[in-house]
PDB file of C-alpha atoms in Angstrom:
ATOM      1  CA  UNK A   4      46.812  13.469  -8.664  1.00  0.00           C
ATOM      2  CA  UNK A   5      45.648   9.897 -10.125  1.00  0.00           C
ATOM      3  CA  UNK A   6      42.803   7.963  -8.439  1.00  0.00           C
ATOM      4  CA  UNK A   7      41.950   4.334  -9.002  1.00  0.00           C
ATOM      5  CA  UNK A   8      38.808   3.129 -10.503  1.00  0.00           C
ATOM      6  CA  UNK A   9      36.386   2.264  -7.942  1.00  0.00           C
ATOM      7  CA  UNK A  10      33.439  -0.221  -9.169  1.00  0.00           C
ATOM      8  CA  UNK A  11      29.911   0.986  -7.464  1.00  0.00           C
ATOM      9  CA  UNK A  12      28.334  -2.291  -5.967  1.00  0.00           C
ATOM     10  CA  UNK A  13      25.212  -2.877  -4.182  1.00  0.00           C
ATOM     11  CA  UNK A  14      25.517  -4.807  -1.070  1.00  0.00           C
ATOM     12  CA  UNK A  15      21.720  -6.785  -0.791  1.00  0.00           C
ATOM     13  CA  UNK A  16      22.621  -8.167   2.223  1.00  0.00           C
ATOM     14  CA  UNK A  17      23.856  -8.253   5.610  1.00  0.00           C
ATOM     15  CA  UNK A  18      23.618  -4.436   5.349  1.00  0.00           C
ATOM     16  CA  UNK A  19      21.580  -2.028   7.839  1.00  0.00           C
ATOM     17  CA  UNK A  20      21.783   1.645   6.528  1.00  0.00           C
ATOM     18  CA  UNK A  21      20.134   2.914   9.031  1.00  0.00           C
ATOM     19  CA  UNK A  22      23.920   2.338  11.127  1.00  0.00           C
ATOM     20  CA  UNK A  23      26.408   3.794   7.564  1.00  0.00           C
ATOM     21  CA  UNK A  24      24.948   5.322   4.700  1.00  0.00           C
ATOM     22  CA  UNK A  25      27.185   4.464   1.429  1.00  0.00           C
ATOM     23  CA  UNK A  26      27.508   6.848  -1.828  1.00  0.00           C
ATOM     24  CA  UNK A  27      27.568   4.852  -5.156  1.00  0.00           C
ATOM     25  CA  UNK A  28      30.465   5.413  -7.417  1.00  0.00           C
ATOM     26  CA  UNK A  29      30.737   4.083 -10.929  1.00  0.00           C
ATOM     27  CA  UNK A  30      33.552   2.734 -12.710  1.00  0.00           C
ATOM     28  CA  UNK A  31      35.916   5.535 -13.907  1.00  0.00           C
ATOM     29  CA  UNK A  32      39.617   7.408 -14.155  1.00  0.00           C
ATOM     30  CA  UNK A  33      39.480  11.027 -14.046  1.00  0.00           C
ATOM     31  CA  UNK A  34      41.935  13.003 -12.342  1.00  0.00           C
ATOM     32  CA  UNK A  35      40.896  14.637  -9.080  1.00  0.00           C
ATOM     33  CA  UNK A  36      40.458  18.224  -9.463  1.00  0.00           C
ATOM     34  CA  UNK A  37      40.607  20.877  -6.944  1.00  0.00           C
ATOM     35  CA  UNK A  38      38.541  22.650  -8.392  1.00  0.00           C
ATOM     36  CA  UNK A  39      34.988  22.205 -10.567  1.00  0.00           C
ATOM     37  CA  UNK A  40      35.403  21.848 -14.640  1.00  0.00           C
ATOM     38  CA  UNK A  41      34.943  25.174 -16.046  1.00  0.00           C
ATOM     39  CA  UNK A  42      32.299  24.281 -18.747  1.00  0.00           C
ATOM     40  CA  UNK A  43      30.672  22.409 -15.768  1.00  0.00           C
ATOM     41  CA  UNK A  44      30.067  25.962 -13.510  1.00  0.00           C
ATOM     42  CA  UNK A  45      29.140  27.803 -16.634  1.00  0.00           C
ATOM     43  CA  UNK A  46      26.392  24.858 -16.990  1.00  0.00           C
ATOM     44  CA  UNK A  47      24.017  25.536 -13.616  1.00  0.00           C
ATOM     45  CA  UNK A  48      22.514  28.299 -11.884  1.00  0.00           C
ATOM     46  CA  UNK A  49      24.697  29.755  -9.035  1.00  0.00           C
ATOM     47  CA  UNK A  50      23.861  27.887  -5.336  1.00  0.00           C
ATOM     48  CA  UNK A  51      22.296  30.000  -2.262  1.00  0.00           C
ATOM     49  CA  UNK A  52      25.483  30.255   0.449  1.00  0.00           C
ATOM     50  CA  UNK A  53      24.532  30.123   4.099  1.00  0.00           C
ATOM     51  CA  UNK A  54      24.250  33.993   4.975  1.00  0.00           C
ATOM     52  CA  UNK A  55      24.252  32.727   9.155  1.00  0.00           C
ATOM     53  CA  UNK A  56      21.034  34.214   9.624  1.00  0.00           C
ATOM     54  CA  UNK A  57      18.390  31.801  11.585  1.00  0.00           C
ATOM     55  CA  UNK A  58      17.283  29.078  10.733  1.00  0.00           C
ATOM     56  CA  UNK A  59      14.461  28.281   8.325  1.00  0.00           C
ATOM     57  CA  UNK A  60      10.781  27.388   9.872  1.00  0.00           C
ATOM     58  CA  UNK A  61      10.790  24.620   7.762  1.00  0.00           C
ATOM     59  CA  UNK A  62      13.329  22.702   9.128  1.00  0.00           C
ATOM     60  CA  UNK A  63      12.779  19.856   6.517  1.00  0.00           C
ATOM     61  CA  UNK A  64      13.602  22.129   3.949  1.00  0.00           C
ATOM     62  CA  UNK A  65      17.023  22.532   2.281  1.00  0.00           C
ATOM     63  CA  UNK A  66      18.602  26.162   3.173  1.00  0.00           C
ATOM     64  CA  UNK A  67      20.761  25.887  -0.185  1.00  0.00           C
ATOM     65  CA  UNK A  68      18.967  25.765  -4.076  1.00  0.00           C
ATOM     66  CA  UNK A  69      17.975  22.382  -4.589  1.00  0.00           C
ATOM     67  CA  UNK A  70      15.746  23.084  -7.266  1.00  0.00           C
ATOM     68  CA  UNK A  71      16.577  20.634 -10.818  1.00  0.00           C
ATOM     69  CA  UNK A  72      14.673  22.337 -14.125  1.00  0.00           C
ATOM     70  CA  UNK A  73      14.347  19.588 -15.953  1.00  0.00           C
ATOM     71  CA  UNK A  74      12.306  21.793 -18.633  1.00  0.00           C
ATOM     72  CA  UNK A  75      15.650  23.870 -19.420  1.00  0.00           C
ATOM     73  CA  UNK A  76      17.681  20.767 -19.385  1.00  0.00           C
ATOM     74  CA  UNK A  77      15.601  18.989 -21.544  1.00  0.00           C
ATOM     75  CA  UNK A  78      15.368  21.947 -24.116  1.00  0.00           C
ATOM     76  CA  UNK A  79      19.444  22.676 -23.529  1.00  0.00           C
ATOM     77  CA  UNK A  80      19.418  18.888 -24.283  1.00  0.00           C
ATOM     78  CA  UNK A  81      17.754  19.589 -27.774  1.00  0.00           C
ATOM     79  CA  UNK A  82      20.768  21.674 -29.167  1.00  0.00           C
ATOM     80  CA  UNK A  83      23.327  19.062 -27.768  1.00  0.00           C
ATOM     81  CA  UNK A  84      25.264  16.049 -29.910  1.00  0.00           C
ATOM     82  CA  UNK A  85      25.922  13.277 -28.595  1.00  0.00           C
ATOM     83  CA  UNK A  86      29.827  14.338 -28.060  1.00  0.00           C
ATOM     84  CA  UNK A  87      28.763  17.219 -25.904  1.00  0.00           C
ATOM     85  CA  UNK A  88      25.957  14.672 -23.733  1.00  0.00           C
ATOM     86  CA  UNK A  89      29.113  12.679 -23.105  1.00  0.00           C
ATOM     87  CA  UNK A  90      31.272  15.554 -22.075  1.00  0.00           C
ATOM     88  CA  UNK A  91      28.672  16.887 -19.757  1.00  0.00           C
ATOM     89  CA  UNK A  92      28.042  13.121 -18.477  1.00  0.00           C
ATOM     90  CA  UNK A  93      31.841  13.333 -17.448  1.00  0.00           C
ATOM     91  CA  UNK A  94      31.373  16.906 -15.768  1.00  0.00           C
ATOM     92  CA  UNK A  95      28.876  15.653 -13.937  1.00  0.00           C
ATOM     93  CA  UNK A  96      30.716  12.717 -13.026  1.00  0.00           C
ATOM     94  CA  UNK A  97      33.563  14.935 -11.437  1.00  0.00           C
ATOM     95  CA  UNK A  98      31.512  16.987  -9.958  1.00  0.00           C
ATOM     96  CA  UNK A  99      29.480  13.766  -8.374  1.00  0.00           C
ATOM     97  CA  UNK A 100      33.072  12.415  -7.123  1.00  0.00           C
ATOM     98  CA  UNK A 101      33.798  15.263  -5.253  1.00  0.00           C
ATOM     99  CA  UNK A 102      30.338  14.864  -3.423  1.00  0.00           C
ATOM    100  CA  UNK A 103      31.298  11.665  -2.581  1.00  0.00           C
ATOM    101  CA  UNK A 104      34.978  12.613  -1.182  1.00  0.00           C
ATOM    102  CA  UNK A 105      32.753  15.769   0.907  1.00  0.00           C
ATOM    103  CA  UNK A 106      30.260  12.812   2.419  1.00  0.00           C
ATOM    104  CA  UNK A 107      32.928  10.712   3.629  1.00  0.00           C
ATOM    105  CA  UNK A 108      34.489  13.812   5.265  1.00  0.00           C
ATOM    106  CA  UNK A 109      30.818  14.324   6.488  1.00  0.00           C
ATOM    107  CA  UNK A 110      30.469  17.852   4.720  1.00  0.00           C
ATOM    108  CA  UNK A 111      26.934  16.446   4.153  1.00  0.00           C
ATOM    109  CA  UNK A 112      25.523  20.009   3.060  1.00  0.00           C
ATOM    110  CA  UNK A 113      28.693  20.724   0.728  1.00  0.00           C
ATOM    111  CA  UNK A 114      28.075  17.250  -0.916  1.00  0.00           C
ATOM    112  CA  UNK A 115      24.444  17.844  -1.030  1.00  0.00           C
ATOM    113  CA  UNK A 116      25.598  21.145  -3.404  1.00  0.00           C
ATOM    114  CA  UNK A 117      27.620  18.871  -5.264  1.00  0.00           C
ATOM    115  CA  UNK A 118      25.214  16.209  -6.089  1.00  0.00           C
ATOM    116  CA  UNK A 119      22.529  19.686  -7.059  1.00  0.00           C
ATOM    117  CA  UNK A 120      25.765  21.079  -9.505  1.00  0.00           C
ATOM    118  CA  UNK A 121      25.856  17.423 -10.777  1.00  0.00           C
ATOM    119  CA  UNK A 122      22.067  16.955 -11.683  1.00  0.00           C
ATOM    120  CA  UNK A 123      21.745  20.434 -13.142  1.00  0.00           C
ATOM    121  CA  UNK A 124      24.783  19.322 -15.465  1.00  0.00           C
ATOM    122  CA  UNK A 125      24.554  15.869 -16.169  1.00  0.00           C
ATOM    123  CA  UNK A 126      21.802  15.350 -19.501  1.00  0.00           C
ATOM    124  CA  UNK A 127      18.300  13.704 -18.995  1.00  0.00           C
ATOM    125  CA  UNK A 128      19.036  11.157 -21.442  1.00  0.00           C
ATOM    126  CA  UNK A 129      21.668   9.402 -18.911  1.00  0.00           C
ATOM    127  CA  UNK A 130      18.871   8.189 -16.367  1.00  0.00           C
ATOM    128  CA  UNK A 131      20.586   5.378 -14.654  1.00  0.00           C
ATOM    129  CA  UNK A 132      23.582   8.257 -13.347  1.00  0.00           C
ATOM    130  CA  UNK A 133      20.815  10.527 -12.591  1.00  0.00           C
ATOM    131  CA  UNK A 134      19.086   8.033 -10.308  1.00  0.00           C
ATOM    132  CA  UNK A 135      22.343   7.386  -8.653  1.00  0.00           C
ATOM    133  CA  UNK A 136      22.558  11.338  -8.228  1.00  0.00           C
ATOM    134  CA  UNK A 137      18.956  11.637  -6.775  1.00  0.00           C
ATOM    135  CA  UNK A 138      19.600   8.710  -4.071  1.00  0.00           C
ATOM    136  CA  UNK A 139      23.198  10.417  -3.087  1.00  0.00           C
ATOM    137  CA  UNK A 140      21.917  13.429  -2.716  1.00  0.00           C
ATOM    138  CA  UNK A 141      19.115  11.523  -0.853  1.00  0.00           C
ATOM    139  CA  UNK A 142      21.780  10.282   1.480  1.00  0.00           C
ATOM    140  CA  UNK A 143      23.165  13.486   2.264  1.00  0.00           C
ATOM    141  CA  UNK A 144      19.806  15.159   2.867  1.00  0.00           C
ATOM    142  CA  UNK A 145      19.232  11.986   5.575  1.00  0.00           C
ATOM    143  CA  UNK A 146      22.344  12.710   7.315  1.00  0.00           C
ATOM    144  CA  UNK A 147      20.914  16.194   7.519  1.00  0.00           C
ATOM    145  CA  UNK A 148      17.742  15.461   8.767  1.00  0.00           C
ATOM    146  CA  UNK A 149      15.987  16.311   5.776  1.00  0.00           C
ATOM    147  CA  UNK A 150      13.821  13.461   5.946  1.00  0.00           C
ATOM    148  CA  UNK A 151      10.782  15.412   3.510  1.00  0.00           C
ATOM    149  CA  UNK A 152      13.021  16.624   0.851  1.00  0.00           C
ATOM    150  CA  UNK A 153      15.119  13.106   1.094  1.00  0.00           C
ATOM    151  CA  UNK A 154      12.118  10.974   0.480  1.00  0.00           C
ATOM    152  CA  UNK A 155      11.448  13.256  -2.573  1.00  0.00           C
ATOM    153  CA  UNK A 156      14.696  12.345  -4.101  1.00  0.00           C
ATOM    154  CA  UNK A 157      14.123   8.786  -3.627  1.00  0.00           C
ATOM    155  CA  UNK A 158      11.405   8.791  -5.430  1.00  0.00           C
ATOM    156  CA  UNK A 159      13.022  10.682  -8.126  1.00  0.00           C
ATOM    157  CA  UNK A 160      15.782   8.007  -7.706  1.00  0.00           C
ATOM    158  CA  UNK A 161      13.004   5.175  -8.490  1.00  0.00           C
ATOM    159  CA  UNK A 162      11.327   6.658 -10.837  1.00  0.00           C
ATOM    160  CA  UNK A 163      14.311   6.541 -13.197  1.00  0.00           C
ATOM    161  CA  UNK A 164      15.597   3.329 -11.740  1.00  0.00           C
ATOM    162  CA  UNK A 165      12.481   1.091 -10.492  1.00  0.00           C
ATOM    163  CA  UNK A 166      14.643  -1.365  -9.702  1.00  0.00           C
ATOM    164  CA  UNK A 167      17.684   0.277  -8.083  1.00  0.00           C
ATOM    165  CA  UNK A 168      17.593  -1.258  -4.794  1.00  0.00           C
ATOM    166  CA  UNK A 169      19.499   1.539  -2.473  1.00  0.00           C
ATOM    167  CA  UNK A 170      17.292   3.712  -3.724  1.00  0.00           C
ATOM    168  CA  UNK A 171      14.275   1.509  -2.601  1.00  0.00           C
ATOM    169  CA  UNK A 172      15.979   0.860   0.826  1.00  0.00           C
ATOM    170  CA  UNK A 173      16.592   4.465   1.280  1.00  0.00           C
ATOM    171  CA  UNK A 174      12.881   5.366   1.145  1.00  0.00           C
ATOM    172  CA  UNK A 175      11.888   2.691   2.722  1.00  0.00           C
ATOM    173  CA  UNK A 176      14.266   3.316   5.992  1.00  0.00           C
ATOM    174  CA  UNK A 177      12.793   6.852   5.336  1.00  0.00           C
ATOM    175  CA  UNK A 178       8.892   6.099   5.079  1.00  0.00           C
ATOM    176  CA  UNK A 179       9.581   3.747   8.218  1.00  0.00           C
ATOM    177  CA  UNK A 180      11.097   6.344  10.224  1.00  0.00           C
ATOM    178  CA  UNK A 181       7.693   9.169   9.074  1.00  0.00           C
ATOM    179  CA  UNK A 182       5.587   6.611  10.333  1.00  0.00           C
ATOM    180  CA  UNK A 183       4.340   5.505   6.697  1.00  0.00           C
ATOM    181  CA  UNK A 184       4.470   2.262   7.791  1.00  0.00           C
ATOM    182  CA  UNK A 185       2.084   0.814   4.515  1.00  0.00           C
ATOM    183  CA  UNK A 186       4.632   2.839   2.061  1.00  0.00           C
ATOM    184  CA  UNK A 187       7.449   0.947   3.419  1.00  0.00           C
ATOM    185  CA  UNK A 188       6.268  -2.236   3.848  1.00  0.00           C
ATOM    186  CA  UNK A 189       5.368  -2.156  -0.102  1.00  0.00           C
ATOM    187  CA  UNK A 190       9.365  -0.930  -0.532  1.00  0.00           C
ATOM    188  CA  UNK A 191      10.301  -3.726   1.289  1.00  0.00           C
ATOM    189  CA  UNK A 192       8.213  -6.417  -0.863  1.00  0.00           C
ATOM    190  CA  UNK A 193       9.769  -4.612  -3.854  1.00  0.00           C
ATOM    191  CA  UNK A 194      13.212  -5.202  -2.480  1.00  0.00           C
ATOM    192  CA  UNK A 195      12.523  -9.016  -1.791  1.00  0.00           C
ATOM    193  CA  UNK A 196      11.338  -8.958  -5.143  1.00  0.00           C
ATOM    194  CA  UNK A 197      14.482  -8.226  -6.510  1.00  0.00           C
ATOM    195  CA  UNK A 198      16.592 -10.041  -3.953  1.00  0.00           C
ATOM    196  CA  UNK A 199      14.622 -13.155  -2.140  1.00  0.00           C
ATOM    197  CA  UNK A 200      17.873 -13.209   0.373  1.00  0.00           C
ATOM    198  CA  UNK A 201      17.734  -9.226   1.397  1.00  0.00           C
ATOM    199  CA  UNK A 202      18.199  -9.290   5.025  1.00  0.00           C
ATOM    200  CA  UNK A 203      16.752  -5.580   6.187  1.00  0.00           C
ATOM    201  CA  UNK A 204      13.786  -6.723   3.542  1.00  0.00           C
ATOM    202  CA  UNK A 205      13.236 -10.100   5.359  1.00  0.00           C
ATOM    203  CA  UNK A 206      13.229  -8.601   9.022  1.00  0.00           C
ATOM    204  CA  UNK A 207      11.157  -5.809   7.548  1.00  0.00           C
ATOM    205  CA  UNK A 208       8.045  -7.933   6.275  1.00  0.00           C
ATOM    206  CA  UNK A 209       7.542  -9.717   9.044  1.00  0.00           C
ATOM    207  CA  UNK A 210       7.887  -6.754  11.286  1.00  0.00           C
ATOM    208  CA  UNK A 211       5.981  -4.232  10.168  1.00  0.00           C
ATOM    209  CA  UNK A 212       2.515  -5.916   9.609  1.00  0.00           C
ATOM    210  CA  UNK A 213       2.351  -6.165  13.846  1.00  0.00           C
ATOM    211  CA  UNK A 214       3.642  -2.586  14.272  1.00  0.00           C
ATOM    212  CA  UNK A 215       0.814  -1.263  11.397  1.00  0.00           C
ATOM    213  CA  UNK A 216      -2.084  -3.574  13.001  1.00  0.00           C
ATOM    214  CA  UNK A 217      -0.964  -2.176  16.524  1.00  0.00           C
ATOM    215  CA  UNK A 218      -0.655   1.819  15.196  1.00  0.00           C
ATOM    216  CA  UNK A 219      -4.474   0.912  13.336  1.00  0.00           C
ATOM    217  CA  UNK A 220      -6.116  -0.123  16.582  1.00  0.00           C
ATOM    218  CA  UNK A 221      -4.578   3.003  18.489  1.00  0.00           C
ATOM    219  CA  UNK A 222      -6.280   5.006  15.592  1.00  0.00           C
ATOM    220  CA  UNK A 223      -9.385   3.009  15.888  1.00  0.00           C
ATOM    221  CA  UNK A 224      -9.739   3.606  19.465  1.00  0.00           C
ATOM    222  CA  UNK A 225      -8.839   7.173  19.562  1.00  0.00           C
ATOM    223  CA  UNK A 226     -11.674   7.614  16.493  1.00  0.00           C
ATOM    224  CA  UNK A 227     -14.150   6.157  19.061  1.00  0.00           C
ATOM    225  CA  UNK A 228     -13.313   8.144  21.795  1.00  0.00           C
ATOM    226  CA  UNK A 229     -13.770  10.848  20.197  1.00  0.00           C
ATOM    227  CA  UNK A 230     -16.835   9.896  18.626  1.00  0.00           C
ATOM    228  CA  UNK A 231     -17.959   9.227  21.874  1.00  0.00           C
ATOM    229  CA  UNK A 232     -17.418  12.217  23.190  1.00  0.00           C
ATOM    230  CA  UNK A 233     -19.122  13.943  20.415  1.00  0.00           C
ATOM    231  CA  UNK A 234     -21.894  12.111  21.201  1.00  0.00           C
ATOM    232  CA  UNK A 235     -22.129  12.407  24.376  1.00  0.00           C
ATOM    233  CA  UNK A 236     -22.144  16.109  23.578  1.00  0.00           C
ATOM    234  CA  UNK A 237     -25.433  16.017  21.374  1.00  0.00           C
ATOM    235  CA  UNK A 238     -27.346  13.628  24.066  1.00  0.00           C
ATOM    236  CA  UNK A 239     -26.182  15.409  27.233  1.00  0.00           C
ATOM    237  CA  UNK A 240     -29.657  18.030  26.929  1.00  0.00           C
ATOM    238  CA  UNK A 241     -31.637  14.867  26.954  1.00  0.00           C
ATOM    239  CA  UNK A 242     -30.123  13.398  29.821  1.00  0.00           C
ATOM    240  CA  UNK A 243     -28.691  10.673  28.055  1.00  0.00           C
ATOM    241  CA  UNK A 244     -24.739   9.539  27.285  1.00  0.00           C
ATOM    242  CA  UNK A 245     -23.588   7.051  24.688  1.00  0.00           C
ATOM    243  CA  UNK A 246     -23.596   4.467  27.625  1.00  0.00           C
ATOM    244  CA  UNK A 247     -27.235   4.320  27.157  1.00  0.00           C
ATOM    245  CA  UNK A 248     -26.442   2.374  23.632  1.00  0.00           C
ATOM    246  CA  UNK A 249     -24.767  -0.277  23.307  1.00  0.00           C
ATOM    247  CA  UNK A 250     -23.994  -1.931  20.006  1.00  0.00           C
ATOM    248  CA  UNK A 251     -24.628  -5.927  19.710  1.00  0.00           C
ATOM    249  CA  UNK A 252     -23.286  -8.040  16.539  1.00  0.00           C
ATOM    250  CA  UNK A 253     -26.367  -9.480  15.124  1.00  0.00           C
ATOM    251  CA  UNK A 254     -24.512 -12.674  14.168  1.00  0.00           C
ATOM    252  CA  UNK A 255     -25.003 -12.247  10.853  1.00  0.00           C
ATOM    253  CA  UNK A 256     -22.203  -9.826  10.143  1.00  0.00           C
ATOM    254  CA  UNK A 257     -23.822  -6.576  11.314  1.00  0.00           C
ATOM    255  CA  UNK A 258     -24.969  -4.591  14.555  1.00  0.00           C
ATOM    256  CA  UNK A 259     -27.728  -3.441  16.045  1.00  0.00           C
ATOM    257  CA  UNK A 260     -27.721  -0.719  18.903  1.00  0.00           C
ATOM    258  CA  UNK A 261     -30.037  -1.715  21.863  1.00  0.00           C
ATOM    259  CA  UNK A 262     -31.213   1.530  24.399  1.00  0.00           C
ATOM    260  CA  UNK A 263     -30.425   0.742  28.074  1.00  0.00           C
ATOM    261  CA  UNK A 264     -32.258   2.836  30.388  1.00  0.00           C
ATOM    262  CA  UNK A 265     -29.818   4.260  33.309  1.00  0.00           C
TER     263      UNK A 265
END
């Protein structure tokens, strides 16, 4: 069965993925298969199946084989020419298009797989396709509620694509959503970097400096309560509190702590 060519494109704006999360799909025309490339199995490590038992403690953590060896692909890498890079490229790439087909049909955990098959057979040397692997199988991970392990291949994403900007939106809808409020924020500058007009981006930086200053001064006060209690702690044999100090600014850009007598 013959499928069109589909062009991947990165919408910078006027586009909230926190509401649809899109896979990326590059330019090409292979034939659909029903089934993965031979060479392509005999290139990874067999997946973990669900065996229905429970459910992991670690709920942020993938119940399938994630793991990528980059050490054995680099050194399987080594013994390659360049016509066998490009034929395991295009394995990859069929294997990648069938993740995409599963997260559309939200099988996010089968596509997950497929993006995992993809990255243990696609070569090191093709780093843009890689990144675009790593931020799928982000995707899929998100829809899972593997927020951890997603933010992980984001970064993995970026780190082979610095400027790929779904990648860098990803994370930073991720980081925003752990509460890593500074993390995102710098995403967000990176993506405005990159694209002046983003829209998330915009909203983004001129959001998240009041909700950081606001989650600060929570943190500050609960450090001084506590602090305060801890003093209180060490004074109450003396017959003291901390309400017997109080701190006064000095006007020169310090304090000094005055004793009141109760």
């Amino acid at each position: 069965m013959d499928s069109s060519k589909t062009e991947e494109t990165e919408k910078t704006s006027n586009e909230s993925e926190t509401n649809k999360i899109n896979t990326e799909t590059d330019a090409s025309s292979a034939s659909e298969k029903d089934e993965l490339n031979t060479n392509a199995a005999e290139a990874v490590p067999s997946l973990g199946t669900e065996d229905g038992g429970d459910e992991s403690e670690n709920k942020d953590t993938p119940d399938w084989d994630d793991f990528i060896d980059e050490v054995a692909l680099k050194d399987l890498e080594l013994t390659l020419n360049d016509e066998d890079k490009e034929r395991m490229k295009n394995e990859a790439e069929d294997v990648k298009e069938k993740g995409n087909q599963q997260f559309k049909l939200g099988e996010f955990r089968e596509s997950a797989i497929s993006y995992t098959l993809a990255l243990r057979t696609c070569p090191l040397s093709y780093s843009n396709e890689r990144s675009k692997l790593y931020s799928n199988r982000a995707a899929s991970k998100m829809k899972l509620g593997l927020s951890k392990s997603a933010i992980e291949d984001c970064n993995q994403a970026v780190e082979l694509n610095p400027t790929f900007m779904r990648a860098l939106l990803r994370r930073a809808h991720l980081l925003e959503t752990a509460d890593k409020l500074d993390e995102a924020l710098e995403d967000y500058k990176k993506i405005l970097e990159l694209d002046p007009g983003h829209t998330d981006a915009n909203v983004a930086v001129r959001r998240l400096p009041d909700l950081i200053n606001e989650r600060n001064e929570k943190l500050k006060t609960e450090m001084m309560s506590k602090l305060k209690d801890l003093g209180n702690l060490f004074l109450r044999p003396f017959g003291l509190s901390t309400d017997n100090f109080q701190l006064q600014d000095s006007g020169s850009g310090g304090y000094s702590v005055q004793f009141k007598q109760s």
